Coordinates of C-alpha atoms in Angstrom, one line a residue:
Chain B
X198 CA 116.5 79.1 76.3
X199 CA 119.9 79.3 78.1
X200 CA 119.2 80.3 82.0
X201 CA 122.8 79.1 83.1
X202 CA 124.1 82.1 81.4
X203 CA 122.8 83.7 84.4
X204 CA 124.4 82.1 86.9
X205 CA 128.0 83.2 85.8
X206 CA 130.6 83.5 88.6
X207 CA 131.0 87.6 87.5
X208 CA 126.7 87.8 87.9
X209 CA 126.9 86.5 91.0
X210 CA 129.6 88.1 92.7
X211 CA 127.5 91.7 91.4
X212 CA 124.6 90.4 93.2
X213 CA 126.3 90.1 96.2
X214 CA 128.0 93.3 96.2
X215 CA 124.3 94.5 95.9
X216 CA 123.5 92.5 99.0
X217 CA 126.5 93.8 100.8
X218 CA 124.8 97.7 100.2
X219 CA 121.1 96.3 101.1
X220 CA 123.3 94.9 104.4
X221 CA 124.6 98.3 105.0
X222 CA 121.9 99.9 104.7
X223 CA 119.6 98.1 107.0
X224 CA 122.4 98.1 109.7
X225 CA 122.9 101.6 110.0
X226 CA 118.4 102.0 109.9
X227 CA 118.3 99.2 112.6
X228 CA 120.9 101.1 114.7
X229 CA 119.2 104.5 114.3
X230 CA 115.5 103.6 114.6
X231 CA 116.3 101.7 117.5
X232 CA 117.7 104.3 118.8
X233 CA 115.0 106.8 118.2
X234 CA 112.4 103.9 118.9
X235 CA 113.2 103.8 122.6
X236 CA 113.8 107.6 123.4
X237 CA 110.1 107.6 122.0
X238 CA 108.6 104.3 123.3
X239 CA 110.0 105.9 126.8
X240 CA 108.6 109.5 126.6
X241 CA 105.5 108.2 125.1
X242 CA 105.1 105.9 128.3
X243 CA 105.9 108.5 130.4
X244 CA 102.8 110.3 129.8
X245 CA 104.6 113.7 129.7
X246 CA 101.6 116.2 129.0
X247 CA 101.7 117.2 125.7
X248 CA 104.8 115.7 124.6
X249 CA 103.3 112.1 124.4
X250 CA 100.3 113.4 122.5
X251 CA 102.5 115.0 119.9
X252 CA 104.7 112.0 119.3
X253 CA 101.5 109.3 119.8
X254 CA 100.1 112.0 116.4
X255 CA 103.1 111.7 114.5
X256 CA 104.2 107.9 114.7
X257 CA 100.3 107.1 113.8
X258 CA 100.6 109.4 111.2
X259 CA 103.7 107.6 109.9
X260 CA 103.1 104.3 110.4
X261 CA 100.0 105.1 108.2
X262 CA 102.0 105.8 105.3
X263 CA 103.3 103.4 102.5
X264 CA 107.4 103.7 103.3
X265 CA 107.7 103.5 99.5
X266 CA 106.4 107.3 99.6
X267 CA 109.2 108.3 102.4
X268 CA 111.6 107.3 100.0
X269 CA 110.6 109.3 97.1
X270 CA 110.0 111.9 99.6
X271 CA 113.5 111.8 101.0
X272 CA 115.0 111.6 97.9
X273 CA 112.9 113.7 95.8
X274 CA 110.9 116.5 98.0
X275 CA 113.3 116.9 100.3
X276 CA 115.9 118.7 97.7
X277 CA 112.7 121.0 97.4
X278 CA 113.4 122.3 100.4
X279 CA 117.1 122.7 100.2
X280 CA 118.1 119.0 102.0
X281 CA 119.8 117.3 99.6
X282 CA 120.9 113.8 100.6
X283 CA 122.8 110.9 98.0
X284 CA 120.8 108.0 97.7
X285 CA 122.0 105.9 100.3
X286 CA 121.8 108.7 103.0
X287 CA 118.3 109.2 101.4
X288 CA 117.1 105.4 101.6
X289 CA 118.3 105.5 105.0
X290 CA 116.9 108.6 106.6
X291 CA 113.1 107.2 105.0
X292 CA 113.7 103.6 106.7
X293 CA 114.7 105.3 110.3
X294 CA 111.6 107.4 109.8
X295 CA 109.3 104.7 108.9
X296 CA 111.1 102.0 111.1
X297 CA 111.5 104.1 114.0
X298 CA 107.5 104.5 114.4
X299 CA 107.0 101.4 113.7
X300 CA 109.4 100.2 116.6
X301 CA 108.1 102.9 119.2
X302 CA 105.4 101.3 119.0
X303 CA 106.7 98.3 120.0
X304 CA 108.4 99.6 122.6
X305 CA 105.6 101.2 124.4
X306 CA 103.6 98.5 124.2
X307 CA 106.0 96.2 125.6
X308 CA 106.7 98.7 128.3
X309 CA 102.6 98.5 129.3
X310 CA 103.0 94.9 129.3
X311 CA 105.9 95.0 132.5
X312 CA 103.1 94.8 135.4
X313 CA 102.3 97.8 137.5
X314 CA 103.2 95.8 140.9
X315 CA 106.7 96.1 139.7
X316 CA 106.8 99.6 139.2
X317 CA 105.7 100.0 142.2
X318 CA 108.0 97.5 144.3
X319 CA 110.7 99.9 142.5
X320 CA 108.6 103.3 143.7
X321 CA 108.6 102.1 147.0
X322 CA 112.1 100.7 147.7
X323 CA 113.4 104.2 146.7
X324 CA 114.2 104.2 143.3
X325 CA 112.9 107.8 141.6
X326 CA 111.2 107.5 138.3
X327 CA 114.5 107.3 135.8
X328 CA 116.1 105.0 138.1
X329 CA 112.5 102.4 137.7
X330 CA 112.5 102.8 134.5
X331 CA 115.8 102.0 133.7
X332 CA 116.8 99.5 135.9
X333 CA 113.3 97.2 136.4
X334 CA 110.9 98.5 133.7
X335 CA 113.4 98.5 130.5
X336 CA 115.4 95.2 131.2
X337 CA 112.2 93.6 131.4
X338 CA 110.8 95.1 128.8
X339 CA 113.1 94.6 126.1
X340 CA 113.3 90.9 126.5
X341 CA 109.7 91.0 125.9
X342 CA 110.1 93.0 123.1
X343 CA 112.5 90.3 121.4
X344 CA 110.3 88.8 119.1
X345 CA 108.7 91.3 117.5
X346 CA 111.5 93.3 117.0
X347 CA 113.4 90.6 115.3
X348 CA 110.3 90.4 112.9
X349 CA 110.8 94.3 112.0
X350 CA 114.1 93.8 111.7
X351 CA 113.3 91.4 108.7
X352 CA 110.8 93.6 107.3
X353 CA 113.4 96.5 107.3
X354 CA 115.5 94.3 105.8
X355 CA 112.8 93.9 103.0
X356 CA 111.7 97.0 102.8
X357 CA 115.4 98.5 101.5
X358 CA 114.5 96.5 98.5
X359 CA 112.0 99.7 97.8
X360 CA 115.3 101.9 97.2
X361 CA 115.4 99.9 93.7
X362 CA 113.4 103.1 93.2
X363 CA 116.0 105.8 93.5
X364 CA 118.3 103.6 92.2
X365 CA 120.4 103.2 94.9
X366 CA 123.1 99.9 93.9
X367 CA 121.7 97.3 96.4
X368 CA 120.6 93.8 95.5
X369 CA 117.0 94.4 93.4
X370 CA 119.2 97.4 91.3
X371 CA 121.6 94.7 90.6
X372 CA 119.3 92.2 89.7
X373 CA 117.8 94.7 87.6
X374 CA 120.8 95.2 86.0
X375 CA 121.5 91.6 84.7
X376 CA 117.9 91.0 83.5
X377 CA 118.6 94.1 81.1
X378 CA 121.0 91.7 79.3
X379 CA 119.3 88.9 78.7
X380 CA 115.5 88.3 78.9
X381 CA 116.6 84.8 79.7
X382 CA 118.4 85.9 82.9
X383 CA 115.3 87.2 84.6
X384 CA 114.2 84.4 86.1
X385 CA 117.1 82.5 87.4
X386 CA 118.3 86.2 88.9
X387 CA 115.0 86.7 90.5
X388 CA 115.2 83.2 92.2
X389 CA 118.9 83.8 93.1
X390 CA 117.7 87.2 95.0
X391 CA 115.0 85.6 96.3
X392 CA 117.5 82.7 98.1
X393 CA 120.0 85.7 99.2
X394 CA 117.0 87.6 101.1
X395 CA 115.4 84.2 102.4
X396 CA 118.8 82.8 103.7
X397 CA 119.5 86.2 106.2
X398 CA 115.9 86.1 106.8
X399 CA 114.8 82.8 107.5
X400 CA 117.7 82.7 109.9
X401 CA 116.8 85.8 111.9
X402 CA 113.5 84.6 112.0
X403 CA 114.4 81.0 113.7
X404 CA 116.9 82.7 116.1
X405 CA 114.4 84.5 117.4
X406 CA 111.6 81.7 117.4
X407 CA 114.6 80.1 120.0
X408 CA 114.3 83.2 121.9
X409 CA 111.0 83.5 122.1
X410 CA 111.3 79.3 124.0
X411 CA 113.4 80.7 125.9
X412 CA 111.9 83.5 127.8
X413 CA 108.4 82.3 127.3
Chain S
X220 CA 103.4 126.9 102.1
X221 CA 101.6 124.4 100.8
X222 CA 100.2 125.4 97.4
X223 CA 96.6 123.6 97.5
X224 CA 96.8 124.5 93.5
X225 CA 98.5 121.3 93.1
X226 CA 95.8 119.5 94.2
X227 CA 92.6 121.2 92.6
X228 CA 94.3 121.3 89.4
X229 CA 95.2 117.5 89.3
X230 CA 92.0 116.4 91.5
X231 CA 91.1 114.1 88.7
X232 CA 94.2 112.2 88.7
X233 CA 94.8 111.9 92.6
X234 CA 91.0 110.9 92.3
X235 CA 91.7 108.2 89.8
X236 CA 95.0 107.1 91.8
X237 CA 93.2 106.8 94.7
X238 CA 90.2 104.6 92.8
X239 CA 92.7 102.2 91.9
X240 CA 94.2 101.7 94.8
X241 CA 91.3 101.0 96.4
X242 CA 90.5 98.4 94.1
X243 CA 93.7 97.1 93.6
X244 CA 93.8 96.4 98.0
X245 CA 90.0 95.3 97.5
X246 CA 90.7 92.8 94.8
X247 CA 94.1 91.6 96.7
X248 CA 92.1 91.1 100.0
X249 CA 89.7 88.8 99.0
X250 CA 92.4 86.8 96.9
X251 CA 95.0 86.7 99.3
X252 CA 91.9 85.9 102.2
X253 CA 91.2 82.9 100.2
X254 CA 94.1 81.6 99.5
X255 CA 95.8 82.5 102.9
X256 CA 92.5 80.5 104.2
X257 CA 93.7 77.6 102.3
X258 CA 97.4 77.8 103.0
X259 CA 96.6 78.2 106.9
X260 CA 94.2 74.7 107.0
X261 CA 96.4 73.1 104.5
X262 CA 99.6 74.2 107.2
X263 CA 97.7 72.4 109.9
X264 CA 96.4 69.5 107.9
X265 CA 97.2 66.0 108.7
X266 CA 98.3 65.3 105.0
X267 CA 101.5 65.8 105.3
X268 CA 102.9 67.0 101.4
X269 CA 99.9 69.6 101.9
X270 CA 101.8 70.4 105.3
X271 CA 104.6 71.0 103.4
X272 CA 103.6 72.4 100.6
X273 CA 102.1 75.4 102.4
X274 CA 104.7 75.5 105.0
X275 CA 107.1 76.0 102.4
X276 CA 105.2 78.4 100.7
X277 CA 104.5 80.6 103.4
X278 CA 108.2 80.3 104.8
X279 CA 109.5 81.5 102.0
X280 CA 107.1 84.3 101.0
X281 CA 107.3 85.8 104.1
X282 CA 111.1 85.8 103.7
X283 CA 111.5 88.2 100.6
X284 CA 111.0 91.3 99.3
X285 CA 107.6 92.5 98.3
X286 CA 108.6 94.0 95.6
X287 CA 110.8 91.1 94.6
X288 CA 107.3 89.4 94.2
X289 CA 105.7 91.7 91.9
X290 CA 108.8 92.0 89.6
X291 CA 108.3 88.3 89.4
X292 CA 104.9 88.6 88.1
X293 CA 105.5 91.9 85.7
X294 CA 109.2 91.1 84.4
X295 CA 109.6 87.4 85.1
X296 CA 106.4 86.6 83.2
X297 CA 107.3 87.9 80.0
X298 CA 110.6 86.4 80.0
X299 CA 108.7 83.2 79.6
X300 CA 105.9 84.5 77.2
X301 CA 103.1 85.8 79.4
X302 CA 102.3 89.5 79.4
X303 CA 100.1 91.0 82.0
X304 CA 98.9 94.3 82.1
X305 CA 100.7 96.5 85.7
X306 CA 97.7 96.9 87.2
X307 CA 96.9 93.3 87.2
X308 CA 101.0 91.9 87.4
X309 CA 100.8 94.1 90.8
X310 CA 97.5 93.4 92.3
X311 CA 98.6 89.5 91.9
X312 CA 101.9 90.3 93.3
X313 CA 100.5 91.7 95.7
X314 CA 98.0 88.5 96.8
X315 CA 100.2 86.1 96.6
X316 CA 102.7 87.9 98.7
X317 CA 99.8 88.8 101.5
X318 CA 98.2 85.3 101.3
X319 CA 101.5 84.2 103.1
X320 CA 101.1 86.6 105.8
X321 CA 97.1 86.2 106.1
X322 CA 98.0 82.4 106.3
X323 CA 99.6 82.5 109.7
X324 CA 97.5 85.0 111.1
X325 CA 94.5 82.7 110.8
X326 CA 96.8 79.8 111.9
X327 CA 97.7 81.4 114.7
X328 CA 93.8 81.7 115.2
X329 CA 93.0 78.3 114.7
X330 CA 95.8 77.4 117.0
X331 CA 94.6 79.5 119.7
X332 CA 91.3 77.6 119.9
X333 CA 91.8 74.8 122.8
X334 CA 92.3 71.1 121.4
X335 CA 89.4 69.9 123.4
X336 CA 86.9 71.2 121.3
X337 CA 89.0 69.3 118.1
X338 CA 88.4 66.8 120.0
X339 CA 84.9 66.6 121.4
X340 CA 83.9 67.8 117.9
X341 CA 85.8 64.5 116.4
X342 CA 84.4 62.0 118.8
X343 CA 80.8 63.2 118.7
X344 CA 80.8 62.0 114.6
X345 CA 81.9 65.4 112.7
X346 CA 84.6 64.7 110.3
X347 CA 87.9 67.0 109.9
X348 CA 86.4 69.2 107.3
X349 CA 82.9 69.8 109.4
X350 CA 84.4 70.0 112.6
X351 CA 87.3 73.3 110.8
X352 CA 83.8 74.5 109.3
X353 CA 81.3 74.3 112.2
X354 CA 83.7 74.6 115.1
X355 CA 86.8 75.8 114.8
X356 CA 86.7 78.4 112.1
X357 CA 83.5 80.2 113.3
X358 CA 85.8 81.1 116.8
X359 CA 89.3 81.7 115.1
X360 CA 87.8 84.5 113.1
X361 CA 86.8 86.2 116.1
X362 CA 90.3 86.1 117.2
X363 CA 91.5 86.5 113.6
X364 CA 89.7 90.1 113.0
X365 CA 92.3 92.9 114.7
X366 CA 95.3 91.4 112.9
X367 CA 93.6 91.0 109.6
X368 CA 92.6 94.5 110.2
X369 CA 96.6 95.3 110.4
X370 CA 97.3 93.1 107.2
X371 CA 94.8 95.3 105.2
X372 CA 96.1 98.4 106.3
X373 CA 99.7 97.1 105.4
X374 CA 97.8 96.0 102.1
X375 CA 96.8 99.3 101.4
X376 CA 100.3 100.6 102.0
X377 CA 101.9 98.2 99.9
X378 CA 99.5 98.5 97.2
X379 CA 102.0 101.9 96.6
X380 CA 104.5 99.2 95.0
X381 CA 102.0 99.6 92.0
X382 CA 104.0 102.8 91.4
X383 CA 106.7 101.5 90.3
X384 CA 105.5 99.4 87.6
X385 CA 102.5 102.0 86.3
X386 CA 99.9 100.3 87.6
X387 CA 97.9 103.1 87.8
X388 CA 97.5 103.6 91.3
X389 CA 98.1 106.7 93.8
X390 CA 101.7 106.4 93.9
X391 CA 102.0 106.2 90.0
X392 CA 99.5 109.3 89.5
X393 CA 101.7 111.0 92.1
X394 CA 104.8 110.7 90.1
X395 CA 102.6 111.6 87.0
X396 CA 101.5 114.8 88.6
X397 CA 105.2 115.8 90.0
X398 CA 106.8 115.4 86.0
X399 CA 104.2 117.9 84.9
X400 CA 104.5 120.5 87.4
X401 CA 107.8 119.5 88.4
X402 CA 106.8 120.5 91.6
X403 CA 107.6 117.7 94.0
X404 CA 107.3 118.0 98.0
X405 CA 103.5 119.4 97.7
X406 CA 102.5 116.7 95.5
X407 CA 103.7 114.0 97.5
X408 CA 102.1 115.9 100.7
X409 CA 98.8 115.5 99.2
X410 CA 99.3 111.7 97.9
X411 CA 100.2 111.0 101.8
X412 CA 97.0 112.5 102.8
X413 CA 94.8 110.0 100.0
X414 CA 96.7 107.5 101.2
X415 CA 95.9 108.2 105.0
X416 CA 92.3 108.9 104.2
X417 CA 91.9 105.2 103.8
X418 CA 94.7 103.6 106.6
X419 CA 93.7 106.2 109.4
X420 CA 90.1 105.1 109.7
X421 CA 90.7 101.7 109.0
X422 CA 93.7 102.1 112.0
X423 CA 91.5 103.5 114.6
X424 CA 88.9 101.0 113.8
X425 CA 91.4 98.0 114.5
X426 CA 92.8 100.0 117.7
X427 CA 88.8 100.1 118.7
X428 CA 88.0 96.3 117.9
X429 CA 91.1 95.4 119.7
X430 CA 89.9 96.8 122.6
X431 CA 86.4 95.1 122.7
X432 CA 87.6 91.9 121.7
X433 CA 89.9 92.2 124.3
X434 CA 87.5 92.0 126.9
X435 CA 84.7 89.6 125.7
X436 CA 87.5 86.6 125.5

């Protein structure tokens, strides 16, 4: 069996255009569900009547699901209706979805954890509610919030794998590509991947372990 | 509106899906719950290759894809002359990627117990493998239960990745069900709802364990 075959400079310079889709793709999710994360982290702490109750129902209903089902309903259902998205605009709207619950819950929970003494130090030198919230509760907050959030970050960054599905060109599509040449190329392609994900991974993960030192 | 047709016609293959599923996260749980075991006392073990062994193999588990995992086991596999059937390429895709994860949640258990009671336990006679088995273990698992209650539920979820290589499970039945009808968005509403049949209570009994484990510590 021949694995070097695999290897080959063109093979390798295909797998990392792959990577550089995966990369976009889990850049523009990050930005979005972040985004999306804290306006409903906040309005879920804020215990707005209603409002809280409504988004508290629908990010436990999502975080419930397998993202893997987002994606072939973003891509497939959705057209149903009369949205019809490409397939990277489709992989991305299922990975703010899914990521965006996941991270409000974060959020919120990180927000809890900033001690009630504070707020009300804030309350009471004459700060309104808005003005506590972003300028004592949030700061704090987030910092708090580092760790974890790093960790979803990686699992986003995982997870776009899943959009093999729809065939959208990012690394595993790529991949999959090659190993339909040669049986002999699976392998050594899979391992490659595997080293591409693990290298941006392993080095968000121990950036945010030096965080973590530092705050704790 | 949703056209409940869909699902009374196809009840037996949703039901089916959903069966598998089930046994496909049942079987991974108790695999990846033994070897996570293993990989979390081997992590903390004095022997140091066993250190490394299952430091390395956690690290880098934890690192990739899930779905790069199961490929592995249904594609890479053949390449080198061993065929499995889907359903059991994914389900052992599937543990071996969650014994990675269940590995540092009980390490993080075990490291949560205070050193002094490593200690008393070693210098009143027990040996390493008594003192893990009569001491420490019996207390990390207490602490251990709410976040192995999240990795199952993320089991369960992920058990979805059997879709895409026909092993038989929810998502796979779902895709079945959506070629014949060619109806999609109502089909996949009603695979959602199987799959939060058995995450939703499983969720709300974490949340409730969470809080009364929260208080007796």
């Amino acid at each position: 069996m021949d694995f070097t075959g695999a290897y080959a400079p063109s093979h390798l310079t295909f797998l990392l255009e792959g990577f550089l889709v995966t990369l976009q793709v889990a850049f523009l999710s990050i930005v979005f569900s972040f985004t999306i994360a804290i306006i409903v982290g906040v309005l879920r702490y804020a215990k707005i009547p209603g409002v809280s109750q409504v988004l508290g129902t629908i990010v436990e209903l999502i975080r419930n699901l397998p993202l893997l089902l987002i994606i072939f309903f973003t891509y497939f259902a959705l057209p149903e209706v009369g949205i019809k998205l490409d397939k990277f605009w489709a992989a991305v709207l299922a990975l703010v979805i899914f990521e965006a619950a996941m991270l409000s819950e974060i959020v919120r929970s990180g927000l809890t954890s900033v001690e009630k003494g504070q707020i009300e130090a804030a309350r009471s030198s004459g700060l309104n509610y808005v003005q506590t919230l972003w300028h004592v509760v949030l700061p704090q907050a987030l910092r708090r919030m580092v760790p974890p959030i790093v960790s979803q970050f990686i699992s986003l960054l995982k997870d776009t794998s899943l959009a093999v599905v729809i065939a959208l060109p990012e690394l595993m599509n790529h991949a999959q590509i090659i190993n339909g040449r040669n049986v002999n190329y699976v392998i050594p392609t899979f391992l490659m991947v595997a080293v591409m994900y693990f290298v941006v991974n392993y080095a968000l993960s121990v950036v945010s372990k030096r965080l973590e030192n530092k705050h704790a | 509106m949703i056209d409940f047709s869909i699902l009374f016609d196809h009840m037996d293959m949703y039901l089916k899906g959903f069966w598998n599923t089930l046994q496909a996260s049942l079987l991974a749980l108790v695999g990846s719950f033994v070897l996570g075991t293993l990989f979390a006392i081997f992590r903390i073990s004095p022997i140091r290759p066993l250190k490394w062994i299952a430091t390395a193999y956690i690290e880098f588990v934890r690192n990739i894809p899930l779905i790069l995992v199961v490929f592995l086991f249904f594609v890479g596999l053949p390449a080198i002359g061993i065929i499995l059937e889907p359903f059991i390429a994914g389900t052992l895709g599937l543990t071996v990627y969650t014994a990675a994860f269940i590995a540092e949640t009980i390490r993080a258990g075990i490291q949560a117990i205070p050193k002094g009671q490593t200690e008393a336990a070693r210098s009143s006679g027990l040996t390493y493998g008594q003192t893990m088995r009569y001491i420490i273990l019996p207390q990390a698992i207490k602490v251990v239960i709410p976040p192995m209650g999240n990795q199952f539920i993320n089991l369960v979820k992920n058990s979805s990745v059997l879709g895409v290589i026909a092993g038989l499970d929810l998502m796979y039945y779902g895709d079945l069900i959506s070629a014949d009808t060619f109806v999609t968005f109502d089909v996949y509403i009603f695979v959602a709802v199987f799959y939060l049949i058995l995450t939703l209570p499983l969720s709300a009994f974490v949340s409730y364990l969470e809080r009364r484990l929260a208080g007796s510590r």
